[in-house]
């Protein structure tokens, strides 16, 4: 075995060891979720070295430098102010969902005008218009990190795969009996998943477009779907108030997480897929043990429907957004206690996400603003003003230096 | 629709075709009582190939303007401890008894008594199917009710219904009672 190089992963922090074994080049990932600005990097390097015999004395210094670079990038607690960089006059008809590619260079917008557009963030220009769907384009996604393909899900009951360079439609996937509202690429395999208002989800082969299986069992519309890290499991959230867990190898349901009294609004895995969190119209969120399928906690505090939720990149905090105009943050490592209530929005908060380094929260609201919040103080540190109508979606790019917001005023704004 | 557009989630909520009121029915009972056969008979499915249920089955049926989501949980002894995972949000508890399995009438009575003590099933109406009435050694629904001590139940609505799940006899009558007991609430 021979060590070739260290690779950095910023969010969540980690390093990978690339090494040669026999004729093969392999990598081993080491998570450094506890890395902070106060971490003694030299001691950390020593402890990594002790656990990994492949790291010899000769490269220790290089390891320390690598860790310092990671620390300076990830643990920069300084607050960055964002300025309106570009306004994208996107579509004539209302927008639906938006998505970034991994590098934050391009973004996607779906619309009621039956198209999906691809935008260049640097120049604010339209790169491609993906035409072909016969009804509203609702769900949009890049196959990150490669981002050479785009998937769209439409109210015309089908999903399309497009080449992200040429805009050619590569595949049309059909079989659903109602609107396709979620599309997801498998993180590891040549497969994609769709979820639909017909109460099912489906798995398709990305090469042929052939349907590989239908995940049947929900008794109402499926409106959320996530793959786990190895791609062998998906979770689905539905308006029947349950989360289902599926094995994508057998297409069988392995568990149903019951307990919510009303429709599910979203569900997520945490970073290492050990936890599942779900938000519901019943004003609560729940955290579940992903292996035991048992409910670890019911998070109460919101006075109205919980519309969205998000794990931080390290999987240690959970943020929930509600119709009660607040956002709340919960500590997953200490008894699911409430860490902060962010109040300031004047109307319902539709989306919430953590900044990649976990220091800030980004929210979008019906009060026509998006806001940034400090997790340390719980205070609003910046209000992104400019939209003239409800802001219903917001996202950070992977590195956190760009934000995109989407509004009912049919524009997207890029903030840097 | 465009003018009343709000968040993305509300688009999806508006897309829903006015759903019927949904009820969650939980189907329990000892193994071989005929729960899965009953479920399939409700959904008008083929019942010639029913095998012991290892996990659970769910089917939706329409009745009396309700959408009934019926959860059939396996009844084998080793699975029974998991029944409690399914108690939450139950609207009607359906308990199926094999009327011809006189030897296990005590056991099924004990399991039912434990269910009725459960906090999460408090006040939930109880429908008991006295199944397999076509078998020669079957005892009547009245005798089952006596054996289970149903007459002592004071804290909830209950009903016993004789049925033959394999032929579909009596199954619908029980469901109609279940819907009515919900409407009364």
XYZ file of C-alpha atoms in Angstrom:
601
model
C 0.000 0.000 0.000
C 1.282 3.409 -0.911
C -0.217 6.753 0.069
C -0.685 8.968 -2.982
C -2.294 12.138 -1.671
C -4.658 13.804 0.767
C -7.978 15.041 -0.546
C -10.085 17.659 1.225
C -13.787 17.621 1.747
C -15.075 20.899 3.109
C -18.706 20.240 3.976
C -18.987 18.467 6.251
C -15.240 18.585 7.047
C -13.196 15.501 6.306
C -10.080 14.298 4.543
C -9.673 11.387 2.192
C -6.543 9.305 1.844
C -5.914 8.290 -1.726
C -3.662 5.232 -1.886
C -2.525 2.520 -4.177
C -3.133 -1.106 -3.341
C -1.982 -3.654 -5.885
C -2.789 -1.962 -9.153
C -5.848 -0.147 -7.823
C -6.244 3.375 -6.583
C -8.524 3.563 -3.574
C -9.676 6.240 -1.188
C -10.515 6.134 2.475
C -12.695 8.877 3.920
C -12.077 10.204 7.435
C -14.868 12.374 8.852
C -13.759 15.308 11.013
C -17.178 16.507 12.085
C -15.904 17.966 15.354
C -13.324 20.222 13.721
C -13.616 23.769 15.050
C -11.531 26.929 15.031
C -10.112 25.858 18.425
C -9.032 22.377 17.368
C -5.319 21.715 17.891
C -4.453 20.643 14.371
C -1.092 19.113 15.303
C -2.682 16.868 17.904
C -5.413 15.934 15.452
C -2.798 15.016 12.858
C -1.011 12.821 15.417
C -4.217 10.997 16.298
C -5.045 10.412 12.647
C -1.508 9.189 12.080
C -1.784 6.788 14.997
C -4.940 5.264 13.539
C -3.691 5.118 9.961
C -0.345 3.330 9.614
C -0.182 4.358 5.977
C 0.656 7.900 7.102
C 4.412 7.949 7.610
C 6.560 10.516 9.400
C 7.561 11.991 6.071
C 4.070 13.194 5.269
C 2.999 14.307 8.733
C 3.834 17.896 7.985
C 1.819 17.758 4.805
C -1.105 16.348 6.778
C -0.898 19.225 9.252
C -0.916 21.744 6.407
C -3.876 20.020 4.831
C -5.789 20.136 8.087
C -4.923 23.803 8.592
C -6.281 24.596 5.156
C -9.460 22.710 5.974
C -9.783 24.460 9.309
C -9.329 27.934 7.857
C -11.930 27.264 5.204
C -14.544 25.505 7.296
C -14.273 27.202 10.649
C -14.333 30.760 9.424
C -16.929 32.168 11.769
C -16.778 35.602 10.209
C -20.076 36.643 8.842
C -20.150 37.240 5.125
C -22.488 39.935 3.867
C -24.294 39.086 0.699
C -25.098 41.604 -1.999
C -27.615 41.308 -4.745
C -25.495 40.126 -7.632
C -27.955 39.410 -10.425
C -31.689 39.286 -10.947
C -32.792 36.561 -13.320
C -35.961 37.427 -15.225
C -36.796 33.812 -15.469
C -40.145 32.825 -16.834
C -43.369 34.568 -17.797
C -45.426 32.153 -15.748
C -44.792 31.295 -12.091
C -41.655 29.524 -10.987
C -41.670 26.217 -9.158
C -38.467 24.642 -7.822
C -34.839 25.712 -8.146
C -31.575 23.775 -7.825
C -27.814 24.423 -7.904
C -25.073 22.330 -9.401
C -22.348 21.341 -6.956
C -19.894 24.071 -7.934
C -22.538 26.787 -7.752
C -21.890 27.817 -11.358
C -25.289 26.950 -12.769
C -28.817 26.857 -11.447
C -32.103 25.388 -12.660
C -35.590 26.887 -12.557
C -38.819 24.994 -13.231
C -41.974 26.804 -14.274
C -45.649 26.768 -15.089
C -44.600 27.671 -18.655
C -43.741 23.949 -19.080
C -40.010 24.513 -19.373
C -36.925 24.238 -17.221
C -34.197 26.824 -17.719
C -30.471 26.504 -17.006
C -28.704 29.675 -15.843
C -25.104 30.716 -15.675
C -24.620 32.267 -12.249
C -21.535 34.349 -13.076
C -23.076 36.148 -16.022
C -26.732 35.847 -15.051
C -27.536 34.639 -18.548
C -29.791 31.867 -19.704
C -27.812 28.912 -21.022
C -30.583 26.551 -22.067
C -34.345 26.185 -22.163
C -35.449 22.579 -21.787
C -38.687 22.212 -23.724
C -40.730 19.057 -24.108
C -42.962 18.614 -21.092
C -46.667 18.945 -21.763
C -47.496 20.502 -18.406
C -45.950 22.388 -15.475
C -42.326 21.490 -14.696
C -42.340 21.117 -10.929
C -39.223 19.210 -9.801
C -35.700 19.919 -11.075
C -32.339 18.363 -10.185
C -28.704 18.042 -11.294
C -26.904 14.720 -10.890
C -24.394 16.253 -8.498
C -21.452 16.209 -8.160
C -20.918 15.531 -11.882
C -23.828 17.714 -13.042
C -23.685 16.498 -16.642
C -27.359 15.520 -16.514
C -30.572 17.230 -15.449
C -33.786 15.572 -14.380
C -37.199 17.223 -14.456
C -40.528 16.026 -13.057
C -43.747 17.381 -14.498
C -47.478 17.596 -13.914
C -47.721 15.763 -17.287
C -47.043 12.588 -15.184
C -43.593 11.984 -16.678
C -39.967 12.746 -15.839
C -37.247 13.656 -18.349
C -33.476 13.326 -18.356
C -31.566 16.021 -20.247
C -27.952 16.553 -21.207
C -26.840 19.606 -19.224
C -24.424 20.713 -21.961
C -26.564 20.451 -25.089
C -30.064 20.551 -23.602
C -31.051 17.444 -25.528
C -33.756 15.319 -23.965
C -32.121 11.939 -23.389
C -34.986 9.999 -21.846
C -38.666 10.270 -21.078
C -39.794 8.166 -18.138
C -43.477 7.430 -17.823
C -45.727 5.164 -15.816
C -47.063 7.403 -13.064
C -50.816 7.998 -12.986
C -50.539 11.538 -11.641
C -48.175 14.520 -11.325
C -44.478 13.808 -10.714
C -43.440 16.103 -7.864
C -40.029 14.800 -6.734
C -37.048 13.643 -8.777
C -33.793 12.307 -7.296
C -30.635 10.812 -8.750
C -29.204 7.798 -6.932
C -25.927 8.850 -5.284
C -24.146 5.650 -6.269
C -25.982 3.849 -9.033
C -27.166 4.487 -12.539
C -30.709 4.985 -11.294
C -33.217 7.699 -10.553
C -36.291 7.866 -8.341
C -39.546 9.760 -8.822
C -42.394 10.438 -6.421
C -45.910 11.246 -7.501
C -49.332 12.420 -6.485
C -50.512 8.910 -7.506
C -49.302 7.748 -4.052
C -46.348 5.779 -5.437
C -42.664 6.294 -6.078
C -40.791 4.645 -8.918
C -37.203 3.701 -9.653
C -35.971 3.978 -13.248
C -32.765 2.882 -14.956
C -30.821 5.949 -16.026
C -29.337 4.268 -19.094
C -32.500 2.900 -20.639
C -35.314 4.756 -18.917
C -36.801 1.392 -18.059
C -38.926 1.219 -14.938
C -37.179 -1.034 -12.406
C -39.872 -1.011 -9.749
C -42.774 0.770 -8.137
C -42.726 1.607 -4.432
C -46.364 1.000 -3.629
C -47.913 1.292 -0.206
C -48.669 4.893 0.677
C -52.361 5.683 0.832
C -51.987 9.307 -0.286
C -49.765 11.593 -2.373
C -46.001 11.105 -2.010
C -44.395 14.549 -1.819
C -40.900 13.891 -0.458
C -38.235 11.326 -1.329
C -34.585 10.922 -0.319
C -31.878 8.393 -1.096
C -29.530 7.260 1.645
C -25.769 7.455 1.060
C -25.262 4.011 -0.449
C -28.343 4.277 -2.640
C -29.833 1.027 -1.352
C -32.577 2.693 0.620
C -35.032 5.515 0.041
C -37.444 7.208 2.383
C -40.707 8.710 1.184
C -42.982 11.173 2.963
C -46.652 11.381 2.052
C -49.864 13.243 2.688
C -51.083 10.098 4.497
C -48.959 11.280 7.444
C -46.405 8.468 7.282
C -42.800 8.021 6.209
C -41.971 4.766 4.450
C -38.547 3.163 4.227
C -37.829 1.085 1.103
C -35.101 -1.296 0.039
C -34.311 -0.324 -3.554
C -32.813 -3.746 -4.293
C -36.028 -5.633 -3.595
C -38.395 -2.650 -4.064
C -40.055 -3.754 -0.830
C -41.117 -1.520 2.009
C -39.058 -2.354 5.055
C -40.775 -0.052 7.511
C -43.458 2.570 8.030
C -42.833 5.408 10.477
C -46.211 6.307 11.931
C -47.080 8.887 14.528
C -47.788 12.152 12.725
C -51.431 13.148 12.793
C -51.473 15.172 9.583
C -49.769 15.392 6.199
C -45.977 15.189 5.994
C -44.381 18.317 4.525
C -40.797 17.089 4.205
C -38.336 14.436 5.352
C -34.539 14.125 5.396
C -31.672 11.854 6.344
C -28.856 13.363 8.367
C -25.294 13.321 7.048
C -24.433 9.732 7.996
C -28.008 8.488 7.468
C -28.323 7.335 11.075
C -31.296 9.647 11.644
C -34.438 10.523 9.738
C -36.369 13.702 10.454
C -39.888 14.505 9.309
C -42.009 17.651 9.475
C -45.772 17.680 9.454
C -48.874 19.832 9.267
C -49.616 18.549 12.774
C -47.281 21.325 14.084
C -44.556 18.880 15.100
C -41.411 17.411 13.683
C -40.129 13.967 14.565
C -36.689 12.438 14.669
C -36.375 8.737 14.002
C -33.622 6.176 14.457
C -32.943 5.078 10.879
C -31.877 1.565 11.834
C -34.431 0.725 14.509
C -37.185 2.731 12.798
C -38.277 3.981 16.182
C -39.265 7.535 17.026
C -36.535 9.174 19.129
C -38.288 12.475 19.728
C -41.320 14.511 18.856
C -40.353 18.129 18.516
C -43.045 20.450 19.806
C -43.015 24.214 20.029
C -44.339 25.576 16.777
C -47.798 27.043 16.955
C -48.719 26.192 13.397
C -47.896 23.770 10.595
C -44.230 22.841 10.163
C -43.530 23.447 6.464
C -39.891 22.506 6.070
C -36.893 21.187 7.956
C -33.204 20.775 7.452
C -30.247 19.040 9.118
C -26.947 20.879 9.360
C -24.080 19.369 7.392
C -22.667 17.632 10.454
C -26.033 16.112 11.337
C -26.036 17.573 14.857
C -28.689 20.249 14.579
C -32.118 20.387 13.048
C -33.952 23.519 11.894
C -37.705 23.700 11.377
C -39.718 26.371 9.528
C -43.356 27.006 10.242
C -46.515 28.858 9.251
C -46.221 30.540 12.658
C -43.518 32.785 11.061
C -40.708 31.394 13.206
C -37.781 29.105 12.632
C -36.528 26.937 15.456
C -33.260 25.097 15.906
C -32.962 21.887 17.889
C -29.923 20.170 19.345
C -29.763 16.548 18.255
C -26.827 15.671 20.497
C -28.500 16.851 23.731
C -31.989 15.594 24.259
C -33.497 17.409 21.284
C -33.687 20.652 23.176
C -34.565 23.896 21.491
C -31.423 25.976 20.944
C -32.946 29.038 19.315
C -36.154 30.598 18.068
C -35.655 32.908 15.134
C -38.507 35.350 14.940
C -38.637 38.326 12.650
C -40.386 37.123 9.558
C -43.847 38.627 9.384
C -45.450 35.717 7.534
C -45.040 31.991 7.103
C -41.546 30.647 6.522
C -41.580 28.326 3.532
C -37.994 27.012 3.445
C -35.040 26.705 5.765
C -31.463 25.578 5.186
C -28.119 25.735 7.001
C -25.094 27.386 5.489
C -22.535 24.725 4.509
C -20.288 25.586 7.470
C -23.262 25.426 9.833
C -22.837 28.930 11.278
C -25.923 30.458 9.691
C -29.458 29.696 8.677
C -31.123 30.866 5.493
C -34.910 31.202 5.364
C -37.446 32.328 2.794
C -40.844 33.734 3.651
C -44.162 34.923 2.320
C -43.193 38.372 3.685
C -41.163 38.898 0.452
C -37.790 38.553 2.142
C -35.166 35.938 2.691
C -33.159 36.206 5.887
C -29.862 35.043 7.290
C -29.616 34.183 10.962
C -26.703 33.626 13.277
C -26.886 30.278 15.028
C -24.830 31.557 17.914
C -27.086 34.440 18.835
C -30.352 33.469 17.156
C -30.510 36.971 15.679
C -31.230 37.979 12.131
C -27.910 39.135 10.665
C -29.109 40.128 7.242
C -32.413 40.569 5.418
C -32.274 39.930 1.704
C -34.698 42.546 0.391
C -35.663 43.053 -3.185
C -38.320 40.615 -4.211
C -41.723 42.152 -4.801
C -43.734 39.061 -3.907
C -43.630 35.892 -1.764
C -40.218 34.226 -1.602
C -40.869 30.497 -1.639
C -37.463 28.943 -2.099
C -33.849 29.591 -1.195
C -30.595 27.675 -1.426
C -26.866 27.955 -0.715
C -24.292 26.809 -3.211
C -22.034 24.027 -1.960
C -19.268 26.366 -0.807
C -21.707 28.837 0.711
C -20.511 31.869 -1.228
C -23.645 32.165 -3.345
C -27.328 32.219 -2.444
C -30.247 31.957 -4.803
C -33.820 32.939 -3.915
C -36.960 32.338 -5.969
C -40.124 34.377 -5.739
C -43.689 34.530 -6.888
C -42.661 37.729 -8.713
C -41.165 35.295 -11.282
C -37.591 36.342 -10.674
C -34.668 34.574 -9.100
C -32.048 36.604 -7.319
C -28.410 35.654 -6.982
C -26.660 36.973 -3.865
C -22.904 36.895 -3.321
C -55.019 28.536 -9.220
C -52.216 30.850 -10.291
C -53.695 33.828 -8.519
C -53.974 32.077 -5.185
C -50.501 30.593 -5.477
C -48.538 30.614 -2.222
C -45.715 28.322 -1.186
C -44.730 25.290 -3.209
C -46.289 22.974 -0.670
C -49.623 24.700 -1.039
C -49.536 23.988 -4.785
C -49.368 20.318 -3.949
C -52.071 20.585 -1.341
C -54.367 22.215 -3.853
C -53.578 19.520 -6.394
C -55.080 16.916 -4.127
C -58.401 15.752 -5.410
C -60.704 16.551 -2.468
C -59.846 13.545 -0.399
C -62.546 11.589 1.359
C -62.255 11.592 5.057
C -59.670 8.971 5.838
C -59.883 6.456 8.627
C -57.199 4.206 9.940
C -58.399 0.724 10.821
C -56.077 -1.607 12.669
C -56.647 -5.314 12.085
C -55.311 -7.562 14.849
C -55.852 -11.086 16.140
C -53.980 -14.353 16.692
C -52.170 -16.054 13.849
C -54.449 -18.004 11.514
C -57.502 -15.987 12.601
C -57.993 -14.895 8.991
C -56.934 -11.247 9.083
C -55.221 -11.176 5.709
C -58.047 -13.144 4.086
C -60.481 -10.637 5.543
C -58.376 -7.757 4.218
C -58.190 -9.259 0.751
C -61.884 -10.002 0.768
C -62.524 -6.336 1.634
C -60.461 -5.261 -1.343
C -62.138 -7.933 -3.549
C -58.829 -9.654 -4.194
C -58.005 -13.300 -4.797
C -57.853 -15.183 -1.499
C -56.785 -18.641 -2.658
C -53.115 -17.992 -1.875
C -52.888 -16.461 1.586
C -49.762 -17.256 3.580
C -48.920 -16.305 7.192
C -48.147 -12.584 7.370
C -44.564 -11.875 8.397
C -44.861 -8.099 8.596
C -47.959 -6.198 7.635
C -50.313 -5.464 4.728
C -52.180 -2.231 4.033
C -55.182 -1.778 1.757
C -57.511 1.124 1.094
C -61.225 0.608 0.570
C -64.080 3.038 0.093
C -67.113 2.750 2.313
C -69.885 5.144 3.326
C -67.946 8.136 1.948
C -64.874 7.217 3.969
C -61.537 6.087 2.675
C -60.608 3.225 4.953
C -56.922 2.453 5.284
C -56.851 -1.001 6.779
C -53.599 -2.147 8.413
C -53.272 -5.899 8.783
C -50.484 -6.849 11.187
C -49.139 -10.406 11.461
C -50.498 -12.325 14.464
C -47.752 -14.861 15.158
C -46.669 -14.905 18.779
C -43.204 -13.541 18.044
C -44.646 -10.612 16.074
C -47.236 -9.580 18.671
C -44.805 -7.422 20.673
C -44.579 -5.212 17.559
C -48.321 -4.564 17.462
C -47.787 -1.552 19.676
C -45.799 0.168 16.905
C -49.035 0.498 14.981
C -51.406 1.772 17.690
C -50.963 5.477 17.016
C -53.823 7.353 15.296
C -56.085 4.307 15.082
C -59.753 5.143 14.443
C -61.213 1.660 14.767
C -59.664 -1.498 16.199
C -60.763 -4.641 14.412
C -60.081 -7.902 16.211
C -60.449 -11.147 14.322
C -61.192 -14.419 16.117
C -61.104 -17.929 14.639
C -64.477 -19.209 15.909
C -63.409 -22.817 15.361
C -60.180 -22.553 17.366
C -61.829 -23.174 20.733
C -58.544 -24.237 22.331
C -57.079 -20.781 21.920
C -60.137 -18.784 22.897
C -58.490 -18.029 26.251
C -55.291 -16.857 24.589
C -57.108 -14.583 22.159
C -59.144 -13.185 25.060
C -55.970 -12.357 26.987
C -54.413 -10.598 23.992
C -57.574 -8.556 23.466
C -57.767 -7.601 27.140
C -54.193 -6.313 26.916
C -55.012 -4.275 23.826
C -57.969 -2.666 25.549
C -55.684 -1.548 28.380
C -53.384 0.293 25.984
C -53.353 4.035 26.441
C -52.973 4.756 22.742
C -56.110 2.707 21.979
C -58.220 4.371 24.638
C -61.837 5.005 23.537
C -61.136 3.506 20.110
C -64.252 1.614 18.937
C -63.809 -2.162 18.825
C -65.169 -4.413 16.111
C -64.789 -8.152 16.679
C -65.178 -10.517 13.746
C -66.200 -14.037 14.736
C -64.644 -15.554 11.623
C -64.865 -19.034 10.057
C -68.542 -19.512 10.894
C -68.706 -22.049 8.045
C -66.591 -24.589 9.923
C -68.431 -27.408 11.667
C -66.833 -26.916 15.075
C -67.327 -23.113 15.062
C -69.063 -21.573 18.058
C -71.530 -18.711 17.582
C -70.746 -15.013 17.767
C -72.715 -14.787 21.014
C -70.520 -17.450 22.613
C -67.373 -15.661 21.428
C -68.638 -12.392 22.909
C -69.260 -14.198 26.182
C -65.818 -15.843 26.067
C -64.063 -12.532 25.417
C -66.071 -10.737 28.074
C -67.185 -8.055 25.632
C -70.217 -7.221 27.770
C -67.905 -5.840 30.436
C -66.504 -3.168 28.089
C -67.813 0.176 29.237
C -65.277 2.699 27.919
C -65.915 2.336 24.191
C -68.323 1.294 21.449
C -68.035 -2.334 20.509
C -69.698 -4.730 18.131
C -69.379 -8.408 17.322
C -70.000 -9.557 13.788
C -70.077 -13.149 12.595
C -68.431 -13.621 9.230
C -66.922 -16.013 6.712
C -63.954 -14.143 5.256
C -63.335 -16.730 2.533
C -66.815 -16.111 1.121
C -67.002 -12.431 2.047
C -70.111 -13.030 4.174
C -70.670 -10.529 6.971
C -67.492 -8.571 6.229
C -69.157 -5.473 4.785
C -71.719 -5.359 7.625
C -68.914 -5.022 10.125
C -67.308 -2.160 8.192
C -70.600 -0.311 7.979
C -70.845 -0.466 11.747
C -67.272 0.868 11.988
C -68.101 3.859 9.778
C -71.270 4.575 11.705
C -69.499 4.495 15.024
C -67.055 7.090 13.702
C -69.814 9.330 12.392
C -71.431 9.269 15.824
C -68.265 10.676 17.371
